Amino acid sequence: MGIKIDDKKYLFHIQGKNTSYIMQVLEGGYLAHLYYGSRVNEYRGSNKIIYLDRGFSPNPYDKDRTFSLDTIPQEYQGFGNGDFRVPAYQVKLENGTRISDLRYSGYKVFKGKRGLVGLPSTYGNDDECDTLEIYLEDKIIGLKVILTYSVFNELDVITRSVKFINEGAEDLRLLRALSMSIDFRDDDFEMITLYGAHNNEKNIERRKIVSGIQMVESTRGASSPHQAPFVALVRKDTNEDTGEVYAFNFVYSGNFTAQVQVDQYRNTRVAMGINPFDFSWLLKQGEEFQTPEVVMIYSNKGIGEMSRKFHNLYIENLCRGNFKHKVRPILINNWEATYFDFNEDKIIKIAEEGKKLGMELFVLDDGWFEKRDDDNTSLGDWIVDKRKLPNGIEGIANKIVDMGMEFGLWFEPEMISIESNLYKENPDWCIHVPNRPYTMGRGQLVLDLSRKDVCDYIVESVCKILDSAPITYVKWDMNRHITDIGSALLPAERQEETSHRYMLGLYEVMERITSRFPEILFESCSSGGGRFDPGMLYYMPQTWVSDNTDAICRTKIQYGTSLAYPPITMGCHVSTVANHQVGRITPLETRGNVAMAGNFGYELDLTKLTEEEKEIVKDQIKEYKDIREIIQFGDLYRIFNPFDGNESAWNIVSKDKKQFVATYVRVLSLPAAQIRTIKFKGLNPEYLYKDVETDEIFAGDELMNVGITIERVKQDFYSKKWIFRVIS
């Protein structure tokens, strides 16, 4: 495993445990892509490139009409030299021309993996990773480009990023700087993406790719709920458990593009990176530009294996800090219980009830700072509202801690309300364009995090609150996407850098705050799952999956999210009925079973529960405490897909395969319905497992191949959970 180099053939072979990725330098120094897929021990060139005279495909060499960049499978493509497909990068010179021509100039191999300056990225030590840097250059303009490939040997993951260095005599402007591109020599693929909206995130879309460009993107200043920075190419017969998958996930939280282009010869190009729309970057002499990272995963055992590779990587080599391997607390959040209408007495009563039921953490959501009686005011001030909390954050936090619970707090640090002291004192701190009216969203604007003074203010104001009280959890929200893109401090020639500079500022802010408070569990949120991406997980190891807490909707939202993200990264709550988002009334048991598929919590007024409901909640909490290590650190296997019909099912197996939890959810009760069996996955076929509820004992092979019969229950929104443990 690792990286093999054939210096005579200029051949680069990246090997994971079950994966090979192969490139070669061709005539003239062009870097070609040869193979990505199941591991081969030694590559001898069986799939050689066939050069043909394509007639109207231009040639860089006058006497060889068969060699054209328009037809060669390439690793990182430029613009203007005969390849008419969408390029991976483009630069603009001072004279206005936009042509460049990168040629191979060298390489370097080393153990381990370096971080990316100012950007989130996966990490690995010398035993886990090997890294290859390939150097390309355009000698005419002095542009040097470093393609970086890191392979996680046991996990079968490859990451890619690109660095641009201006070593020339004049300034350059990057118009396009994608993080990766790869050319496949066929188009026999279907494309999986994750689309959605607020309250409806991470829906799965699967479609046959066709000639031309298929693209998902965000131009909202966030990775967005509308299209996730994720794309997978699969063969038409690929399912959860069999078939080939090529998956790509962007470690970035801002504007992105992920595109698949099928050319005239039915070759397929996949590219991903910062969205070139409304982007450019001035690269002065001697300056560098680093692109964010793309995670690439190949699986020949279906979509399920792809997901588990993502999950293992993100738990072990992306999330950081004290909570990486620490069980997450069961929380009660007051948002859907009170919204803005609360006082200290009301909060204490909810917390006291939560403590009685076995909850471990109380989270005070929006509305705790001055004049915040609705969502139109006060963002940015972060001054405690003594009308609601006469003893301040410290007072209420200490009361909750004294009753034996932890205390958490909601922030929206990236925002500013026009109705705020901060705006009155610093009106130019928001992202805006001079002499134009604001485009409003929820009565708030976005702070300009491309500015150091703004970033410093956020760090200082948030840290002041965190220093003031025993806070062990922060919910970091972002409820407005970015419009009116412009910065008061950037010169005209750098205005198109604003969106990326915002992300660099945000990452710096989060790095400073999370590093200063390692004992605090940070959960990211953006109106729910509007910024659920690997970039955020690097700083905050879990994300609020969706503002939609309806259990039936959540089966789809959490199922789609699980394609790339493990259960331990998902915040999942039980809320009241009728549900506040869709009005549905579902059994408390089903709400609990669905929420137990991630980091478990509640978001309702506990003081209004009946005694019967309180007993159910108490039992749910006791049960989750018993199984949460399985849920949070086990391997997820999806069984029934809620996007395909009336039911959903999954099971999560402990790493040693000695325990597993399985859940089944049916939406509607149907007449003359068939009797269903559920076949569990990922078990040890030789182990004997006991159902903790019935004491029945079955071997793993029977549970996987024969399955368990699901009892017939005449009830809408029915669910069933099984817990099995190996008998000694």
Tab-separated table of C-alpha atoms in Angstrom, residues 94-381:
chain	number	residue	atom	x	y	z
A	94	GLU	CA	-2.311	41.443	-17.162
A	95	ASN	CA	-2.700	41.717	-20.938
A	96	GLY	CA	-6.163	40.167	-20.690
A	97	THR	CA	-5.294	36.796	-22.218
A	98	ARG	CA	-6.563	33.667	-20.497
A	99	ILE	CA	-4.414	30.872	-21.910
A	100	SER	CA	-2.089	28.713	-19.848
A	101	ASP	CA	-0.352	25.403	-20.452
A	102	LEU	CA	0.769	23.313	-17.472
A	103	ARG	CA	3.500	20.711	-17.996
A	104	TYR	CA	4.994	18.196	-15.591
A	105	SER	CA	8.107	19.343	-13.729
A	106	GLY	CA	8.581	16.883	-10.822
A	107	TYR	CA	7.118	15.160	-7.805
A	108	LYS	CA	7.596	14.488	-4.110
A	109	VAL	CA	6.411	11.627	-1.880
A	110	PHE	CA	6.258	11.682	1.905
A	111	LYS	CA	4.668	9.877	4.828
A	112	GLY	CA	1.659	11.345	6.585
A	113	LYS	CA	-0.445	14.286	5.513
A	114	ARG	CA	-0.054	18.033	5.909
A	115	GLY	CA	-2.852	20.352	6.881
A	116	LEU	CA	-4.038	23.115	4.570
A	117	VAL	CA	-3.231	26.599	5.828
A	118	GLY	CA	-6.427	28.388	6.836
A	119	LEU	CA	-8.684	25.569	5.646
A	120	PRO	CA	-10.244	22.485	7.212
A	121	SER	CA	-8.950	19.159	5.957
A	122	THR	CA	-8.606	15.528	6.886
A	123	TYR	CA	-5.495	14.547	8.801
A	124	GLY	CA	-3.397	11.407	9.209
A	125	ASN	CA	-0.103	10.293	10.705
A	126	ASP	CA	2.803	8.525	9.018
A	127	ASP	CA	1.270	5.096	9.618
A	128	GLU	CA	-2.111	6.055	8.195
A	129	CYS	CA	-1.265	8.113	5.113
A	130	ASP	CA	1.082	8.579	2.228
A	131	THR	CA	1.141	11.770	0.193
A	132	LEU	CA	2.151	12.474	-3.392
A	133	GLU	CA	2.765	15.969	-4.721
A	134	ILE	CA	2.972	16.390	-8.488
A	135	TYR	CA	4.454	19.647	-9.759
A	136	LEU	CA	3.202	21.281	-12.941
A	137	GLU	CA	4.293	24.583	-14.395
A	138	ASP	CA	3.671	27.024	-17.183
A	139	LYS	CA	7.137	28.439	-17.784
A	140	ILE	CA	5.918	31.202	-20.076
A	141	ILE	CA	3.893	32.927	-17.339
A	142	GLY	CA	5.706	31.541	-14.273
A	143	LEU	CA	2.722	29.668	-12.865
A	144	LYS	CA	3.511	26.677	-10.662
A	145	VAL	CA	0.769	24.266	-9.610
A	146	ILE	CA	1.043	21.522	-6.988
A	147	LEU	CA	-1.440	18.662	-7.200
A	148	THR	CA	-1.603	16.941	-3.808
A	149	TYR	CA	-2.890	13.387	-3.367
A	150	SER	CA	-3.071	11.705	0.041
A	151	VAL	CA	-4.118	8.096	0.448
A	152	PHE	CA	-5.502	6.698	3.693
A	153	ASN	CA	-4.182	3.199	3.266
A	154	GLU	CA	-6.536	1.138	5.440
A	155	LEU	CA	-9.597	3.312	4.870
A	156	ASP	CA	-9.291	3.259	1.053
A	157	VAL	CA	-9.744	7.023	0.795
A	158	ILE	CA	-7.899	9.465	-1.460
A	159	THR	CA	-7.967	13.228	-0.930
A	160	ARG	CA	-6.998	15.870	-3.444
A	161	SER	CA	-6.228	19.578	-3.368
A	162	VAL	CA	-4.320	22.098	-5.485
A	163	LYS	CA	-1.945	24.948	-4.737
A	164	PHE	CA	-1.222	27.772	-7.206
A	165	ILE	CA	2.032	29.726	-6.908
A	166	ASN	CA	2.851	32.806	-8.963
A	167	GLU	CA	6.580	32.658	-9.707
A	168	GLY	CA	6.332	34.912	-12.739
A	169	ALA	CA	7.117	38.531	-13.457
A	170	GLU	CA	3.541	39.808	-13.459
A	171	ASP	CA	0.350	39.461	-11.478
A	172	LEU	CA	-2.059	36.654	-12.356
A	173	ARG	CA	-5.780	36.386	-11.716
A	174	LEU	CA	-7.330	33.011	-11.010
A	175	LEU	CA	-10.734	32.829	-12.673
A	176	ARG	CA	-11.272	29.172	-11.885
A	177	ALA	CA	-9.451	27.016	-9.333
A	178	LEU	CA	-11.147	23.668	-8.799
A	179	SER	CA	-9.768	21.186	-6.299
A	180	MET	CA	-9.948	18.100	-8.478
A	181	SER	CA	-10.879	16.741	-11.869
A	182	ILE	CA	-10.859	13.210	-13.194
A	183	ASP	CA	-11.620	11.762	-16.640
A	184	PHE	CA	-13.300	8.377	-17.084
A	185	ARG	CA	-13.234	6.644	-20.453
A	186	ASP	CA	-16.937	5.750	-20.547
A	187	ASP	CA	-20.300	7.240	-19.619
A	188	ASP	CA	-22.051	4.158	-18.240
A	189	PHE	CA	-22.950	5.903	-14.993
A	190	GLU	CA	-25.830	7.113	-12.944
A	191	MET	CA	-25.350	10.185	-10.779
A	192	ILE	CA	-26.419	10.476	-7.142
A	193	THR	CA	-26.804	13.904	-5.552
A	194	LEU	CA	-28.426	15.263	-2.397
A	195	TYR	CA	-30.948	18.063	-2.908
A	196	GLY	CA	-33.494	19.793	-0.711
A	197	ALA	CA	-34.710	22.933	1.001
A	198	HIS	CA	-35.145	24.287	4.487
A	199	ASN	CA	-37.057	21.619	6.453
A	200	ASN	CA	-36.469	19.149	3.615
A	201	GLU	CA	-32.723	18.538	3.417
A	202	LYS	CA	-30.659	15.723	1.858
A	203	ASN	CA	-33.153	14.127	-0.512
A	204	ILE	CA	-31.552	11.508	-2.740
A	205	GLU	CA	-31.720	11.998	-6.494
A	206	ARG	CA	-30.392	9.345	-8.854
A	207	ARG	CA	-30.407	9.799	-12.601
A	208	LYS	CA	-28.651	8.557	-15.727
A	209	ILE	CA	-25.966	10.936	-16.912
A	210	VAL	CA	-26.369	12.224	-20.460
A	211	SER	CA	-24.302	14.080	-23.023
A	212	GLY	CA	-23.391	17.554	-21.822
A	213	ILE	CA	-22.997	18.974	-18.331
A	214	GLN	CA	-24.856	17.896	-15.221
A	215	MET	CA	-24.076	20.146	-12.276
A	216	VAL	CA	-25.017	20.883	-8.691
A	217	GLU	CA	-23.788	24.027	-7.020
A	218	SER	CA	-24.306	26.703	-4.409
A	219	THR	CA	-23.991	30.449	-4.874
A	220	ARG	CA	-25.547	31.246	-1.481
A	221	GLY	CA	-22.364	31.792	0.526
A	222	ALA	CA	-22.935	28.451	2.267
A	223	SER	CA	-22.868	24.859	1.125
A	224	SER	CA	-26.685	25.165	1.400
A	225	PRO	CA	-29.655	22.837	1.933
A	226	HIS	CA	-30.500	23.018	-1.755
A	227	GLN	CA	-27.617	21.023	-3.180
A	228	ALA	CA	-25.004	19.340	-1.022
A	229	PRO	CA	-21.288	19.400	-1.979
A	230	PHE	CA	-21.504	15.691	-2.735
A	231	VAL	CA	-21.786	13.654	-5.921
A	232	ALA	CA	-21.426	9.958	-6.626
A	233	LEU	CA	-21.205	8.112	-9.923
A	234	VAL	CA	-22.558	4.562	-9.808
A	235	ARG	CA	-23.141	1.805	-12.311
A	236	LYS	CA	-26.777	1.176	-13.222
A	237	ASP	CA	-26.947	-2.080	-11.248
A	238	THR	CA	-25.300	-0.623	-8.140
A	239	ASN	CA	-27.344	-0.800	-4.931
A	240	GLU	CA	-26.672	-0.640	-1.197
A	241	ASP	CA	-24.648	-3.828	-1.117
A	242	THR	CA	-23.204	-4.453	-4.580
A	243	GLY	CA	-21.772	-2.519	-7.496
A	244	GLU	CA	-19.258	0.234	-8.212
A	245	VAL	CA	-19.357	3.700	-6.668
A	246	TYR	CA	-17.114	6.728	-7.219
A	247	ALA	CA	-17.959	9.371	-4.607
A	248	PHE	CA	-16.717	12.926	-4.092
A	249	ASN	CA	-17.309	15.173	-1.071
A	250	PHE	CA	-16.010	18.752	-0.735
A	251	VAL	CA	-14.393	19.818	2.553
A	252	TYR	CA	-15.704	23.358	2.269
A	253	SER	CA	-18.688	25.303	3.613
A	254	GLY	CA	-19.199	28.009	0.988
A	255	ASN	CA	-19.999	28.338	-2.704
A	256	PHE	CA	-19.124	25.178	-4.613
A	257	THR	CA	-19.602	23.434	-7.914
A	258	ALA	CA	-19.741	19.700	-8.574
A	259	GLN	CA	-20.150	18.829	-12.213
A	260	VAL	CA	-20.208	15.834	-14.510
A	261	GLN	CA	-19.547	16.384	-18.206
A	262	VAL	CA	-20.016	13.777	-20.928
A	263	ASP	CA	-18.111	14.704	-24.085
A	264	GLN	CA	-18.695	13.890	-27.738
A	265	TYR	CA	-16.807	10.621	-27.436
A	266	ARG	CA	-18.786	9.489	-24.361
A	267	ASN	CA	-15.978	10.135	-21.917
A	268	THR	CA	-16.971	11.463	-18.492
A	269	ARG	CA	-15.260	14.259	-16.584
A	270	VAL	CA	-16.000	14.839	-12.889
A	271	ALA	CA	-14.815	18.090	-11.305
A	272	MET	CA	-15.365	19.732	-7.934
A	273	GLY	CA	-14.230	22.895	-6.209
A	274	ILE	CA	-14.994	26.492	-5.341
A	275	ASN	CA	-17.754	27.777	-7.595
A	276	PRO	CA	-16.134	29.929	-10.305
A	277	PHE	CA	-19.309	32.006	-10.525
A	278	ASP	CA	-18.569	35.434	-8.991
A	279	PHE	CA	-15.099	34.264	-8.018
A	280	SER	CA	-11.641	35.436	-8.917
A	281	TRP	CA	-8.421	35.707	-6.948
A	282	LEU	CA	-5.602	38.146	-7.594
A	283	LEU	CA	-2.320	36.254	-7.328
A	284	LYS	CA	0.467	38.752	-7.043
A	285	GLN	CA	4.103	37.850	-7.668
A	286	GLY	CA	5.283	35.343	-5.070
A	287	GLU	CA	1.795	34.703	-3.667
A	288	GLU	CA	0.043	31.348	-3.278
A	289	PHE	CA	-3.564	30.197	-3.409
A	290	GLN	CA	-4.636	26.944	-1.760
A	291	THR	CA	-7.842	25.225	-2.809
A	292	PRO	CA	-9.974	23.283	-0.325
A	293	GLU	CA	-9.835	19.493	-0.236
A	294	VAL	CA	-11.974	16.888	-1.971
A	295	VAL	CA	-12.498	13.460	-0.422
A	296	MET	CA	-12.682	10.672	-3.025
A	297	ILE	CA	-13.989	7.191	-2.268
A	298	TYR	CA	-14.229	4.146	-4.492
A	299	SER	CA	-16.342	1.159	-3.512
A	300	ASN	CA	-17.027	-2.060	-5.408
A	301	LYS	CA	-19.447	-3.235	-2.722
A	302	GLY	CA	-22.203	-0.729	-3.144
A	303	ILE	CA	-23.382	2.530	-1.664
A	304	GLY	CA	-23.393	1.154	1.867
A	305	GLU	CA	-19.660	0.479	1.827
A	306	MET	CA	-19.092	3.942	0.392
A	307	SER	CA	-20.957	5.443	3.346
A	308	ARG	CA	-19.079	3.448	5.949
A	309	LYS	CA	-15.773	4.583	4.429
A	310	PHE	CA	-16.910	8.202	4.690
A	311	HIS	CA	-18.102	7.598	8.251
A	312	ASN	CA	-14.867	6.017	9.436
A	313	LEU	CA	-12.779	8.748	7.828
A	314	TYR	CA	-14.812	11.593	9.277
A	315	ILE	CA	-14.882	10.144	12.787
A	316	GLU	CA	-11.191	9.222	12.894
A	317	ASN	CA	-9.506	11.703	10.556
A	318	LEU	CA	-11.697	14.826	10.270
A	319	CYS	CA	-13.471	15.513	13.565
A	320	ARG	CA	-11.115	16.653	16.282
A	321	GLY	CA	-10.986	17.435	19.969
A	322	ASN	CA	-12.263	16.036	23.232
A	323	PHE	CA	-15.543	14.802	21.779
A	324	LYS	CA	-14.111	12.756	18.940
A	325	HIS	CA	-14.530	9.480	20.850
A	326	LYS	CA	-16.743	10.723	23.675
A	327	VAL	CA	-20.415	9.789	23.965
A	328	ARG	CA	-22.691	12.733	23.354
A	329	PRO	CA	-25.133	13.890	26.058
A	330	ILE	CA	-28.912	13.600	25.863
A	331	LEU	CA	-30.240	17.136	25.721
A	332	ILE	CA	-33.405	19.167	26.083
A	333	ASN	CA	-33.605	22.310	23.932
A	334	ASN	CA	-36.238	24.919	24.727
A	335	TRP	CA	-36.775	26.300	21.196
A	336	GLU	CA	-39.984	24.530	20.161
A	337	ALA	CA	-41.160	24.652	23.779
A	338	THR	CA	-41.007	28.432	24.181
A	339	TYR	CA	-39.582	30.103	21.081
A	340	PHE	CA	-38.797	33.694	22.201
A	341	ASP	CA	-41.383	33.718	24.980
A	342	PHE	CA	-39.633	32.571	28.140
A	343	ASN	CA	-38.225	33.706	31.447
A	344	GLU	CA	-35.882	32.152	33.966
A	345	ASP	CA	-38.665	30.433	35.907
A	346	LYS	CA	-40.012	28.768	32.771
A	347	ILE	CA	-36.553	27.581	31.736
A	348	ILE	CA	-35.781	26.203	35.190
A	349	LYS	CA	-39.062	24.262	35.271
A	350	ILE	CA	-38.290	22.621	31.911
A	351	ALA	CA	-34.760	21.800	33.061
A	352	GLU	CA	-35.991	20.346	36.362
A	353	GLU	CA	-38.402	18.116	34.489
A	354	GLY	CA	-35.641	17.057	32.137
A	355	LYS	CA	-33.410	16.136	35.042
A	356	LYS	CA	-36.152	13.978	36.565
A	357	LEU	CA	-36.520	12.122	33.267
A	358	GLY	CA	-32.775	11.448	32.966
A	359	MET	CA	-31.642	14.153	30.552
A	360	GLU	CA	-28.069	15.391	30.855
A	361	LEU	CA	-27.875	18.776	29.129
A	362	PHE	CA	-30.129	21.803	28.902
A	363	VAL	CA	-29.698	24.073	25.872
A	364	LEU	CA	-31.020	27.632	25.960
A	365	ASP	CA	-31.853	28.606	22.387
A	366	ASP	CA	-32.496	31.949	20.690
A	367	GLY	CA	-33.966	34.885	22.630
A	368	TRP	CA	-31.669	35.224	25.645
A	369	PHE	CA	-30.102	38.579	24.673
A	370	GLU	CA	-31.501	42.102	24.936
A	371	LYS	CA	-34.720	43.001	23.060
A	372	ARG	CA	-34.745	39.641	21.287
A	373	ASP	CA	-38.492	39.039	21.405
A	374	ASP	CA	-38.633	38.125	17.717
A	375	ASP	CA	-36.143	37.492	14.895
A	376	ASN	CA	-35.866	41.135	13.769
A	377	THR	CA	-33.491	42.568	16.322
A	378	SER	CA	-30.312	42.481	18.404
A	379	LEU	CA	-28.084	40.003	16.567
A	380	GLY	CA	-24.486	41.011	17.131
A	381	ASP	CA	-24.960	42.627	20.546
